[in-house]
mmCIF file of C-alpha atoms and ligand atoms in Angstrom:
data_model
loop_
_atom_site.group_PDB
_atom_site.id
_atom_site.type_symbol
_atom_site.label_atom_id
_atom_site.label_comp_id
_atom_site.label_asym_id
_atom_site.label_seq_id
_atom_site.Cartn_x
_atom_site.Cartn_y
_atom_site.Cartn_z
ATOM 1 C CA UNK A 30 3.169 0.390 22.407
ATOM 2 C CA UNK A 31 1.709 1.237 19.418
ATOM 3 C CA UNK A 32 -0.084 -0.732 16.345
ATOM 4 C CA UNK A 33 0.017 1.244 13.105
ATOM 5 C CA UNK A 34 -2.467 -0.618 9.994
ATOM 6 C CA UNK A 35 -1.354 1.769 7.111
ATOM 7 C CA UNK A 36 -4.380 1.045 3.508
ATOM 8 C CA UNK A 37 -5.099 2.720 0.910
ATOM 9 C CA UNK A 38 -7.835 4.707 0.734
ATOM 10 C CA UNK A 39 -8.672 5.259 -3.424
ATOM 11 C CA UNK A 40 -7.888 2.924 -6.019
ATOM 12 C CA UNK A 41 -4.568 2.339 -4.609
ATOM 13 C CA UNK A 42 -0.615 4.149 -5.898
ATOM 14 C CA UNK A 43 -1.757 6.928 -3.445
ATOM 15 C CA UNK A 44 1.595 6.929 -2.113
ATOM 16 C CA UNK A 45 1.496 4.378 0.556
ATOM 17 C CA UNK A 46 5.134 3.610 0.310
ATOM 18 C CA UNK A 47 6.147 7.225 1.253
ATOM 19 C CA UNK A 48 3.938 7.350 4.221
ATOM 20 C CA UNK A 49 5.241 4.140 5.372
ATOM 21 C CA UNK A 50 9.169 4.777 5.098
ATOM 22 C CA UNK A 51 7.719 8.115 7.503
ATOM 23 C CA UNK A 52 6.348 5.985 9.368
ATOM 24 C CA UNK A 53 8.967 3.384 10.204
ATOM 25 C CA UNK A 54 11.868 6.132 10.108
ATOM 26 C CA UNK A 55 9.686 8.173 12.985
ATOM 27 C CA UNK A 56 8.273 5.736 15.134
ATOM 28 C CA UNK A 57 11.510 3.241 15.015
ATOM 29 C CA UNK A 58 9.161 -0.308 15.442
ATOM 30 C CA UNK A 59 10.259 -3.377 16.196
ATOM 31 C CA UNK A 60 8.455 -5.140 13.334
ATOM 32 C CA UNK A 61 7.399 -4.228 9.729
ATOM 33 C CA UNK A 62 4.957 -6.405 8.273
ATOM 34 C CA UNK A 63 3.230 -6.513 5.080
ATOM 35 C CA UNK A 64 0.010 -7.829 4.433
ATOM 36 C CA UNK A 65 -2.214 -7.498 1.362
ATOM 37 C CA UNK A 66 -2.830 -9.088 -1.364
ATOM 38 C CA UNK A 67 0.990 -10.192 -3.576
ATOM 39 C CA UNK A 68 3.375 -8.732 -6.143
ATOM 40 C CA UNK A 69 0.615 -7.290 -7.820
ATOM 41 C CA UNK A 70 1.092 -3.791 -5.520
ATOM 42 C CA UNK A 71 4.288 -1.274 -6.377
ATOM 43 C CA UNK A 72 5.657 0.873 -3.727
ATOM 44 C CA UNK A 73 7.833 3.768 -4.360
ATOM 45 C CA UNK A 74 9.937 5.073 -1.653
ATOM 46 C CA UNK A 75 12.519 7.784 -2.505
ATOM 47 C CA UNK A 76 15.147 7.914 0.227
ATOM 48 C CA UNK A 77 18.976 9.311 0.410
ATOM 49 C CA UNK A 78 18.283 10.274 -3.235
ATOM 50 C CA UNK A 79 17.660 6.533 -4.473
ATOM 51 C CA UNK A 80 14.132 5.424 -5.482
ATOM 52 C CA UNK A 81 13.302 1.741 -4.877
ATOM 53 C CA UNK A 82 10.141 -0.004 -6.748
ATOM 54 C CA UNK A 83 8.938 -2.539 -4.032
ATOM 55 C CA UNK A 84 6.508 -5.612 -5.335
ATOM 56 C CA UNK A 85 6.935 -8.097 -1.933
ATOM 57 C CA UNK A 86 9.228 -6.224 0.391
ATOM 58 C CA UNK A 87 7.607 -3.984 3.250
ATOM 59 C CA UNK A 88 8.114 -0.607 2.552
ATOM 60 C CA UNK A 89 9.633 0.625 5.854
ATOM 61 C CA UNK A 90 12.978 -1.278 5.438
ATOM 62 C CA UNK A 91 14.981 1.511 5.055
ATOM 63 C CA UNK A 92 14.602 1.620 9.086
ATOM 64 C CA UNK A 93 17.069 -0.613 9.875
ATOM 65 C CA UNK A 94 16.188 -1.594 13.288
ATOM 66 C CA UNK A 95 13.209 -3.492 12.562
ATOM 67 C CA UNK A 96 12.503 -7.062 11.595
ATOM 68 C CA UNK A 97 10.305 -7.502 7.949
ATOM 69 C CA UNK A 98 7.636 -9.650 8.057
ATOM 70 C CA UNK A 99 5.348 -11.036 5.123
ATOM 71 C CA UNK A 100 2.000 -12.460 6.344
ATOM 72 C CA UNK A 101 0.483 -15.503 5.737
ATOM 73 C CA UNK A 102 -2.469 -13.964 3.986
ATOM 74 C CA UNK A 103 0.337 -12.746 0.940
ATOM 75 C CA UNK A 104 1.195 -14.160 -2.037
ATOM 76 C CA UNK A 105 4.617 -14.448 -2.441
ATOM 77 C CA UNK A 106 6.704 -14.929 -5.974
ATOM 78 C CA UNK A 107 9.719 -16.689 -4.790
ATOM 79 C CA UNK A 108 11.407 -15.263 -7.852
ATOM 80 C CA UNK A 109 10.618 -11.734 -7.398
ATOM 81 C CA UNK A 110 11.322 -12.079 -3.066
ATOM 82 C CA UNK A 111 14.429 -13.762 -3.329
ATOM 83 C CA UNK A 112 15.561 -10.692 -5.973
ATOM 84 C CA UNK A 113 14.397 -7.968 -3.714
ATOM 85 C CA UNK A 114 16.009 -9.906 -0.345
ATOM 86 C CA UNK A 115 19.100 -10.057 -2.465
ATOM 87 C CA UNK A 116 19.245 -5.810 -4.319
ATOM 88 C CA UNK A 117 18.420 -4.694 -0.276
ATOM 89 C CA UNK A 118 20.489 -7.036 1.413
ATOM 90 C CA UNK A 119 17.688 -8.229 3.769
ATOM 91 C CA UNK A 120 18.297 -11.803 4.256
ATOM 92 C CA UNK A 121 19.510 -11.433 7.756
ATOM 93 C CA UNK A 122 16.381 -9.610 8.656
ATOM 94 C CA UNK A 123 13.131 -10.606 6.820
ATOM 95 C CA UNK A 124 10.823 -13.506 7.389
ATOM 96 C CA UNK A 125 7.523 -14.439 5.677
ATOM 97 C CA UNK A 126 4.764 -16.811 7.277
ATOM 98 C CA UNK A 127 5.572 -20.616 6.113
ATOM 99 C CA UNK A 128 1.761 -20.491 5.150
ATOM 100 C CA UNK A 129 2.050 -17.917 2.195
ATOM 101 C CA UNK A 130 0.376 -18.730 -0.729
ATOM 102 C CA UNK A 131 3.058 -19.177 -3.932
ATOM 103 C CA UNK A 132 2.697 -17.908 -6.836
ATOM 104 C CA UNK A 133 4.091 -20.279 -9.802
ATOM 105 C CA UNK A 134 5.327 -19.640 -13.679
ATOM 106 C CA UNK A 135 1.550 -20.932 -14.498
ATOM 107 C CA UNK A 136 -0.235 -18.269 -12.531
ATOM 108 C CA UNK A 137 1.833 -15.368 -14.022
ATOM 109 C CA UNK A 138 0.915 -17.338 -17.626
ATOM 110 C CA UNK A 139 -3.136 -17.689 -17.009
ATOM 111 C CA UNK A 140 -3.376 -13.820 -15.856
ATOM 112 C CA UNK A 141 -1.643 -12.707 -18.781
ATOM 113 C CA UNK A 142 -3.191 -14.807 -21.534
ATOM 114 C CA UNK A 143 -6.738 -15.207 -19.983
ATOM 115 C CA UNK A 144 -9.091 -12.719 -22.027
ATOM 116 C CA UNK A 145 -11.259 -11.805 -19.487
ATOM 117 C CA UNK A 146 -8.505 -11.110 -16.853
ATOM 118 C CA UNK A 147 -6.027 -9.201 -18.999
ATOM 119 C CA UNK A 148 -8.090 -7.837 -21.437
ATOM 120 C CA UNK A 149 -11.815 -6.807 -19.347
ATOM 121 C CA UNK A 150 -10.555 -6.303 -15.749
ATOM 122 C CA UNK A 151 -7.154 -5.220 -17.114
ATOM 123 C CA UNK A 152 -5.284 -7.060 -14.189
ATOM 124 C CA UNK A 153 -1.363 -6.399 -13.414
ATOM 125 C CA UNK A 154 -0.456 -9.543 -15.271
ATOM 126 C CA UNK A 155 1.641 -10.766 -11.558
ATOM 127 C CA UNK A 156 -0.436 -14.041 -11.639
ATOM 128 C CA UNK A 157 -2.135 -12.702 -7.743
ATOM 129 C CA UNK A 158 -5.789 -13.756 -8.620
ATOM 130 C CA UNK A 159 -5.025 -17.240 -10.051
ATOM 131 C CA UNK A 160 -2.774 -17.944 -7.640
ATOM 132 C CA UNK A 161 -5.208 -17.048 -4.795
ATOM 133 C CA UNK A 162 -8.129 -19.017 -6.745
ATOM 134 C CA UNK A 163 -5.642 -21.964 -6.527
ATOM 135 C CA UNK A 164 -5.674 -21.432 -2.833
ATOM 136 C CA UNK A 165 -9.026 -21.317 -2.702
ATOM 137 C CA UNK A 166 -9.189 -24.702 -4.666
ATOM 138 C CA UNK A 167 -7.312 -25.798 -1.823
ATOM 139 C CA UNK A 168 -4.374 -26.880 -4.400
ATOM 140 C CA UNK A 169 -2.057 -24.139 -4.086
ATOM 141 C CA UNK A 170 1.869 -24.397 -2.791
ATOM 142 C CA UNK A 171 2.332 -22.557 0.372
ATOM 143 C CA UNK A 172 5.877 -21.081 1.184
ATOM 144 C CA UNK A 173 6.751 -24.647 3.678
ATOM 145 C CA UNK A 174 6.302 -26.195 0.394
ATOM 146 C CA UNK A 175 9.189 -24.389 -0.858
ATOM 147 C CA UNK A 176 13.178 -25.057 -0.379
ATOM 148 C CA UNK A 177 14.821 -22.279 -1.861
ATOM 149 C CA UNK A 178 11.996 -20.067 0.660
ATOM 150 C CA UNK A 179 13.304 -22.688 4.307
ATOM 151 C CA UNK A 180 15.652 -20.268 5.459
ATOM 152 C CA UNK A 181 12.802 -17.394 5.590
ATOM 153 C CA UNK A 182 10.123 -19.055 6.958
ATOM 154 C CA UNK A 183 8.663 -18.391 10.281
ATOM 155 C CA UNK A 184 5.451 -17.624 12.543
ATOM 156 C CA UNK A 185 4.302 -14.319 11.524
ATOM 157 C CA UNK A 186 1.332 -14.203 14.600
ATOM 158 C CA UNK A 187 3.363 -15.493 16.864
ATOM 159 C CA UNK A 188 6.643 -12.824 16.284
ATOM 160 C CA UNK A 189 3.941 -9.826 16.263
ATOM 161 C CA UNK A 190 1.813 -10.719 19.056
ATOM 162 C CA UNK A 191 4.730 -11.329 20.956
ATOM 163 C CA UNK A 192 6.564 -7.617 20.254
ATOM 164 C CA UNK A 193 2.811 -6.392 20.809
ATOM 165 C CA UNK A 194 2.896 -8.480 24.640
ATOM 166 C CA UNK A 195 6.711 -7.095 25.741
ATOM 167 C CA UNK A 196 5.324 -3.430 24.099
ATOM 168 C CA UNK A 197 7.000 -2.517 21.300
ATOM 169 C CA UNK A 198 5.571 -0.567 17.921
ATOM 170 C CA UNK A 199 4.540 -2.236 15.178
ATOM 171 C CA UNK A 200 3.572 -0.822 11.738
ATOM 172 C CA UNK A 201 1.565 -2.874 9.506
ATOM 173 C CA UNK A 202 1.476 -2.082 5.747
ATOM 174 C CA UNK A 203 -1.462 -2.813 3.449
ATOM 175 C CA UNK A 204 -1.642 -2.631 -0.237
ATOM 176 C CA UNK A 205 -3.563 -1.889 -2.916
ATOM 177 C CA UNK A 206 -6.637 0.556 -2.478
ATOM 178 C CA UNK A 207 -10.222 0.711 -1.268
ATOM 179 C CA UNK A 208 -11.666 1.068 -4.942
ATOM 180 C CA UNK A 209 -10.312 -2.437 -6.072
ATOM 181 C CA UNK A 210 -11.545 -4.084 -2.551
ATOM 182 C CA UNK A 211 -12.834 -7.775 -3.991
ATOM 183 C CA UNK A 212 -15.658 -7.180 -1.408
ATOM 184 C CA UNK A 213 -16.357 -3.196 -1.676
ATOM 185 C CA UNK A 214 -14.825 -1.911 -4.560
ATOM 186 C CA UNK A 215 -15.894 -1.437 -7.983
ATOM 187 C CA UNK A 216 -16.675 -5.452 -8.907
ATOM 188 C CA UNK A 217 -15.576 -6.983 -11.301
ATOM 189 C CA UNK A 218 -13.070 -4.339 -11.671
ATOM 190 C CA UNK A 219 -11.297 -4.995 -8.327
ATOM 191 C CA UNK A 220 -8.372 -6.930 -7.265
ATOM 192 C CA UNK A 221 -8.461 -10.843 -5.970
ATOM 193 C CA UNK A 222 -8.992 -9.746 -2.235
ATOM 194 C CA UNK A 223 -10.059 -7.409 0.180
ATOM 195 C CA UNK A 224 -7.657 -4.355 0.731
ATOM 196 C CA UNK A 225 -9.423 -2.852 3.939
ATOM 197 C CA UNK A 226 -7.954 -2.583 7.458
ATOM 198 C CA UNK A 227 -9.238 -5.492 8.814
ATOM 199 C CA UNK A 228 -8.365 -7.738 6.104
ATOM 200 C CA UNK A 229 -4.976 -6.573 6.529
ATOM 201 C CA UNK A 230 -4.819 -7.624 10.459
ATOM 202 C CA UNK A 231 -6.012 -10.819 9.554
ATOM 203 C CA UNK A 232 -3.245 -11.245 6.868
ATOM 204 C CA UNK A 233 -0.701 -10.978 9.515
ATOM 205 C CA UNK A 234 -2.673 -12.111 12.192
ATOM 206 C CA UNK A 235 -3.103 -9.745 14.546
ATOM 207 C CA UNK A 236 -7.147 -9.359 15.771
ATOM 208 C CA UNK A 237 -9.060 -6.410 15.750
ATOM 209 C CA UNK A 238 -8.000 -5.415 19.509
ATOM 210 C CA UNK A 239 -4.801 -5.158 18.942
ATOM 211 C CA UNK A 240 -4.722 -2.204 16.274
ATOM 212 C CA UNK A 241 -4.663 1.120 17.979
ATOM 213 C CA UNK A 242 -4.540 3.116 14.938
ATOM 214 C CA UNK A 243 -5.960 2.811 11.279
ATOM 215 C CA UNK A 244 -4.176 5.244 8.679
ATOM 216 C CA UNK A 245 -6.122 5.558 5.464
ATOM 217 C CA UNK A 246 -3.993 7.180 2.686
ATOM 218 C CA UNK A 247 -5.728 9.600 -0.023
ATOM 219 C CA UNK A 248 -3.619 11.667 -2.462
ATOM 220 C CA UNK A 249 -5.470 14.969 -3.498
ATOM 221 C CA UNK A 250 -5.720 13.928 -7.135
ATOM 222 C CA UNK A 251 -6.535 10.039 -7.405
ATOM 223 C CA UNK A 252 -5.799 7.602 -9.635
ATOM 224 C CA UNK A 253 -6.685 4.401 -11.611
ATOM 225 C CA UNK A 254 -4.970 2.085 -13.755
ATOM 226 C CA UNK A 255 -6.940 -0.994 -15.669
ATOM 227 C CA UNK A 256 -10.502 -0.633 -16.284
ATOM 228 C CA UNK A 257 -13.427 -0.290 -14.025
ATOM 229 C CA UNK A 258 -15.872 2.804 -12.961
ATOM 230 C CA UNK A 259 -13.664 5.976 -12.152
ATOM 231 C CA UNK A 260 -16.444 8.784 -11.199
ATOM 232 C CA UNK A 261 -14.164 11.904 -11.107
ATOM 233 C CA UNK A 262 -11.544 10.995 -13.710
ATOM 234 C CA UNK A 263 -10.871 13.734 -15.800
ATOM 235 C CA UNK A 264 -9.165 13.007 -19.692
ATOM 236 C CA UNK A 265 -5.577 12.051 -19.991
ATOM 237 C CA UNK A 266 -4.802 16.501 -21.731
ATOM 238 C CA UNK A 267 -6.418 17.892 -18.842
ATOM 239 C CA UNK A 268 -4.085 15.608 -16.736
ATOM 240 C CA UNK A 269 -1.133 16.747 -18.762
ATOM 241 C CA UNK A 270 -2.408 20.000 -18.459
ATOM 242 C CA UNK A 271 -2.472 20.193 -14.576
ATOM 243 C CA UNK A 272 1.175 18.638 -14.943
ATOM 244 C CA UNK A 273 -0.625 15.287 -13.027
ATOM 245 C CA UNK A 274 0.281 12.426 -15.564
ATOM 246 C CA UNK A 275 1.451 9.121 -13.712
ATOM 247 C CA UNK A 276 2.763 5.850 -14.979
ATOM 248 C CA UNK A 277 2.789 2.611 -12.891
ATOM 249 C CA UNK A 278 5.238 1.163 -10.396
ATOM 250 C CA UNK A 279 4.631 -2.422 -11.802
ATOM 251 C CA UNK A 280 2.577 -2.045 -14.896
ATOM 252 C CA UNK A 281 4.539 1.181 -16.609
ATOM 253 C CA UNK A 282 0.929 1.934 -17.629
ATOM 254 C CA UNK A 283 -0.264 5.459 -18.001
ATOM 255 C CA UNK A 284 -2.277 5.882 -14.624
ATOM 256 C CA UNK A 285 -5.968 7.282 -15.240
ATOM 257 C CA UNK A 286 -6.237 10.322 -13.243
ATOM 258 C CA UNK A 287 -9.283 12.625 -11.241
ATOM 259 C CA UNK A 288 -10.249 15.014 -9.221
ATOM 260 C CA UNK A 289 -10.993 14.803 -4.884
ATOM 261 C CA UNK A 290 -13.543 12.382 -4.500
ATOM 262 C CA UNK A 291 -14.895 13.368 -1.271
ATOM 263 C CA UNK A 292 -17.795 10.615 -0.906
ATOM 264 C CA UNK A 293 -15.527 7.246 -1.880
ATOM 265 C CA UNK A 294 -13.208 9.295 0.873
ATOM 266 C CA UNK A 295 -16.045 9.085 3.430
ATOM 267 C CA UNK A 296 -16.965 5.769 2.607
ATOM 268 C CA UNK A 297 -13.534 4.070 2.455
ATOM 269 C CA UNK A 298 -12.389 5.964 5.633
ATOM 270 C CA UNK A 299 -15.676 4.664 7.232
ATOM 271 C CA UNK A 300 -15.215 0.793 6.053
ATOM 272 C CA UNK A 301 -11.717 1.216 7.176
ATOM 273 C CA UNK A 302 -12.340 2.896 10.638
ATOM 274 C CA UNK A 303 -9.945 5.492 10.061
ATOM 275 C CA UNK A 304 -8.385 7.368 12.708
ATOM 276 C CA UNK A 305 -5.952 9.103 11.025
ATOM 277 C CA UNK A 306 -5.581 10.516 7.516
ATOM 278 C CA UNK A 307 -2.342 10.729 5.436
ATOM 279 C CA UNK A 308 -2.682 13.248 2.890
ATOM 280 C CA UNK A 309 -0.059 13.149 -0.123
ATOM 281 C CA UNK A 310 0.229 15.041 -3.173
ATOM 282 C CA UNK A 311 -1.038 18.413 -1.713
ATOM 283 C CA UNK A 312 1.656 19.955 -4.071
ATOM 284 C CA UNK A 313 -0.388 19.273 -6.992
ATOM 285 C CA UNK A 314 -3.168 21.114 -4.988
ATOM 286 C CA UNK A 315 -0.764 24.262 -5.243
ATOM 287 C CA UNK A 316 2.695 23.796 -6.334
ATOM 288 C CA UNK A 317 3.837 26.639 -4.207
ATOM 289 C CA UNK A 318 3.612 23.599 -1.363
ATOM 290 C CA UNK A 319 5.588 21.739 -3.555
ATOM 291 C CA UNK A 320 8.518 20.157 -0.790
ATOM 292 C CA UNK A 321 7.110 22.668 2.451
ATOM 293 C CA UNK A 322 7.785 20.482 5.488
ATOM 294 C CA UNK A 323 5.946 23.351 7.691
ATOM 295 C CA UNK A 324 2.396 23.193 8.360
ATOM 296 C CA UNK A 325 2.518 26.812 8.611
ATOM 297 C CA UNK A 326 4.240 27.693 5.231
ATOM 298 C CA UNK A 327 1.184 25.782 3.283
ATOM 299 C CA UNK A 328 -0.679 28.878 1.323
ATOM 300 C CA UNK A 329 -4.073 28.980 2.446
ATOM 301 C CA UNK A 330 -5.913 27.110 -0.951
ATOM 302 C CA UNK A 331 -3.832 23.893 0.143
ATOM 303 C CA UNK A 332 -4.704 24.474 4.142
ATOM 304 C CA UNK A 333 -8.566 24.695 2.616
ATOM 305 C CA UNK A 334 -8.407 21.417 0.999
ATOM 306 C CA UNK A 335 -6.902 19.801 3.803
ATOM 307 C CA UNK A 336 -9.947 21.087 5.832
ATOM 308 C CA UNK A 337 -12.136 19.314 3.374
ATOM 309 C CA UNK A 338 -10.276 16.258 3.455
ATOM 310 C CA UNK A 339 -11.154 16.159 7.336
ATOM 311 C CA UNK A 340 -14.465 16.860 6.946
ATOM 312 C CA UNK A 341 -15.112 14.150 4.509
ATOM 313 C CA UNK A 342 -12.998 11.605 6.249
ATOM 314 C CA UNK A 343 -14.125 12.286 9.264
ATOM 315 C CA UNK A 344 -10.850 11.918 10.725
ATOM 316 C CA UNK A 345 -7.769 14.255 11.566
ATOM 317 C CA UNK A 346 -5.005 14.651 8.322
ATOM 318 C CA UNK A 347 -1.991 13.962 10.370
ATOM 319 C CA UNK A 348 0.431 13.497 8.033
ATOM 320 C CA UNK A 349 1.014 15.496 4.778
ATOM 321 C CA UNK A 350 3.175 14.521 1.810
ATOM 322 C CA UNK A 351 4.659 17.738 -0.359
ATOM 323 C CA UNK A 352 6.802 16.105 -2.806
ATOM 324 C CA UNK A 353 7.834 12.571 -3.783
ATOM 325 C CA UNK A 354 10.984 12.834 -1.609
ATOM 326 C CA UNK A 355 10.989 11.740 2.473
ATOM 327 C CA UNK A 356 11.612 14.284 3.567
ATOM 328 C CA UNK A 357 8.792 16.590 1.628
ATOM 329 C CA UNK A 358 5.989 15.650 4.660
ATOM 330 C CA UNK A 359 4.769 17.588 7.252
ATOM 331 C CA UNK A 360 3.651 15.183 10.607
ATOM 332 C CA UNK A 361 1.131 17.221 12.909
ATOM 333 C CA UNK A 362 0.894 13.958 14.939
ATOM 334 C CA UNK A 363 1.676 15.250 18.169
ATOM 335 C CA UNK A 364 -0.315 17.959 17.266
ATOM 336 C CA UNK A 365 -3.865 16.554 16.318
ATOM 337 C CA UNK A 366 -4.019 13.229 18.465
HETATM 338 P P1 IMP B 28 -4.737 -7.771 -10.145
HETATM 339 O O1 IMP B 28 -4.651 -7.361 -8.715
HETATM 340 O O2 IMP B 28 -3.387 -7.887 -10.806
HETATM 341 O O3 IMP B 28 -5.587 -8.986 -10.329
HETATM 342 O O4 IMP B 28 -5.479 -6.610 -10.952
HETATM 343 C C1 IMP B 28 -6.851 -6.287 -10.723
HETATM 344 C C2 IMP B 28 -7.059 -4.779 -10.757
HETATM 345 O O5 IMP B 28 -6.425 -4.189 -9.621
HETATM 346 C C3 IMP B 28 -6.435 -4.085 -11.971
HETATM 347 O O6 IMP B 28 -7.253 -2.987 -12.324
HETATM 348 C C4 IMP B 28 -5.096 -3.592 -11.449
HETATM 349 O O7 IMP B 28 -4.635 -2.484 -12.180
HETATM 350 C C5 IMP B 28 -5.480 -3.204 -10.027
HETATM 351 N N1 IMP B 28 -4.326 -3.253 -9.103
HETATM 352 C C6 IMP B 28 -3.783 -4.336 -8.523
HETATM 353 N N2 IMP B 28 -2.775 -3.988 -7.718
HETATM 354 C C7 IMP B 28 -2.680 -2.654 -7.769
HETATM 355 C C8 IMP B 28 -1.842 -1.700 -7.121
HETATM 356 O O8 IMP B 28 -0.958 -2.010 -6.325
HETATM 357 N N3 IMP B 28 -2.049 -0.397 -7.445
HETATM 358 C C9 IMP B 28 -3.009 -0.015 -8.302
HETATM 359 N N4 IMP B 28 -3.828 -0.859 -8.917
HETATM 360 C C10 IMP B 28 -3.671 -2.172 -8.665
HETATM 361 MG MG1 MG B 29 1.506 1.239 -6.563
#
């Protein structure tokens, strides 16, 4: 038995829906649950040559032998759920905790038109931080408030601790990134909770002694979008230059881009206890890597940086992303633990 907490280790879009979709394909778990903070996050995972945008659905579901849980601690848009449940054809397989925080029309409208949220912090416009300031208010709708949501709604704790009591794996998928942590990222410039691993246990709610491991995602070349401090970004040319430009999941927004940051790395992996690293983008390191799946076929400038990585993170990369596609990673996991 084995609990996997997968967060992000930057500012967040470091690829976390790859790694997970690895993740849930390898290690075949019983349950897949999401926590974090709403549809403000945008997974992409590339699979069977399809790519799939996810805003509320966990991003291991293309394992089909697990059950998809959403924890209490996530906002859900019943809107953009029910239209995700309905493209994958999950209905007969996902549940979300009947004490998720909704997210209504209004919310959506006050993060898009409020000045300081749109305009200063540069928010995703999904309506996550006035919905969770509603909850805070204490006069927010929870999903058991919800009819078209009844037929979803279950225990979240109660499913995972059980799996976790008869054995089985369980892979836990956070969102967002370290860098827009409410409590240790860049403030204001940060998102309406905290991203790290622990939040994330307590958004499904699963306690600290129950996680075994903590993977903390970095991509070579990091990334930003909205405002805030960004110490190693580099200009939008140089980007274009290195052949790095991004554009978001959710947003479409041109993603600010930089270089390695090796002390956020140290920090976040620290805050995070991670015990694992997941590296992705090492093709942009070297694009001869670009979709190796060998450990041994890396040239040695990418191996180099990998070495770094560990050394800053303090913690063993065990899982390497080449390319975009699944099947582009390299997993030295029963290898380096
Ligand atoms: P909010 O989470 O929509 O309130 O946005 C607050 C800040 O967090 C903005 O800078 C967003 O761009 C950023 N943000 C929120 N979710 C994500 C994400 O999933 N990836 C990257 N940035 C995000
Ligand atoms: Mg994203």
């Amino acid at each position: 038995m084995t609990t996997y907490i997968v967060v992000g280790g930057f500012f967040g879009d470091e690829g976390k829906g790859k790694i997970l979709a690895h993740l849930a394909l390898s290690d075949s778990p019983e349950i897949i649950a999401r926590g974090g903070v709403g549809p403000n996050a945008g997974h992409t995972v590339e699979y069977r040559g399809k790519r799939y945008g996810l805003r509320t659905v966990p991003s291991g579901f293309i394992y089909e032998g697990a059950r998809l849980l959403i924890g209490a601690g996530v906002l859900v848009d019943p809107v953009v759920f029910r239209h995700e449940v309905e493209e994958l054809n999950l209905k007969d397989r996902i549940g979300l905790d009947k004490r998720c925080g909704i997210i209504e029309p209004k919310h959506i409208e006050m993060d898009r038109k409020n000045k300081h949220l749109s305009d200063e912090i540069g928010t995703t416009g999904t309506g996550t931080g006035p919905a969770n300031a509603d909850r805070v208010m204490r006069v927010g709708k929870l999903a058991r408030d919800i009819p078209e949501l009844e037929e979803y709604l279950t225990d979240v704790p109660l499913e995972i601790n059980s799996a976790l009591e008869r054995g089985e794996n369980v892979l836990i998928e956070g969102t967002q990134g370290f860098g827009i942590s409410l409590y240790y990222g860049t403030y204001p410039y940060v998102t309406s909770k905290d991203t790290t691993a622990s939040q994330v246990a307590s958004d499904v709610g699963i306690g600290p002694t129950k996680v075994d491991e903590v993977v903390v995602v970095f991509k070579s070349y990091p990334t930003r979008v909205g405002e805030g401090p960004f110490s190693t970004e580099i200009s939008q040319e140089e980007a274009e230059k290195l052949g790095i430009q991004e554009f978001g999941t959710v947003t479409g927004r041109p993603r600010r881009v930089g270089l390695w940051d090796g002390e956020m790395a140290r920090y976040s992996a620290m805050v995070n206890g991670a015990t694992q690293v997941a590296l992705t983008g090492v093709d942009r390191i070297d694009p001869e890597c670009r979709d190796v799946r060998d450990y041994g076929k890396l040239t040695p400038k990418a191996k180099k940086f990998i070495e770094k990585v560990e050394e800053d993170a303090k913690a063993p990369v065990t899982i390497i992303s080449t390319g975009p596609s699944l099947e582009s990673t390299i997993d030295l996991r029963d290898e380096k633990l």
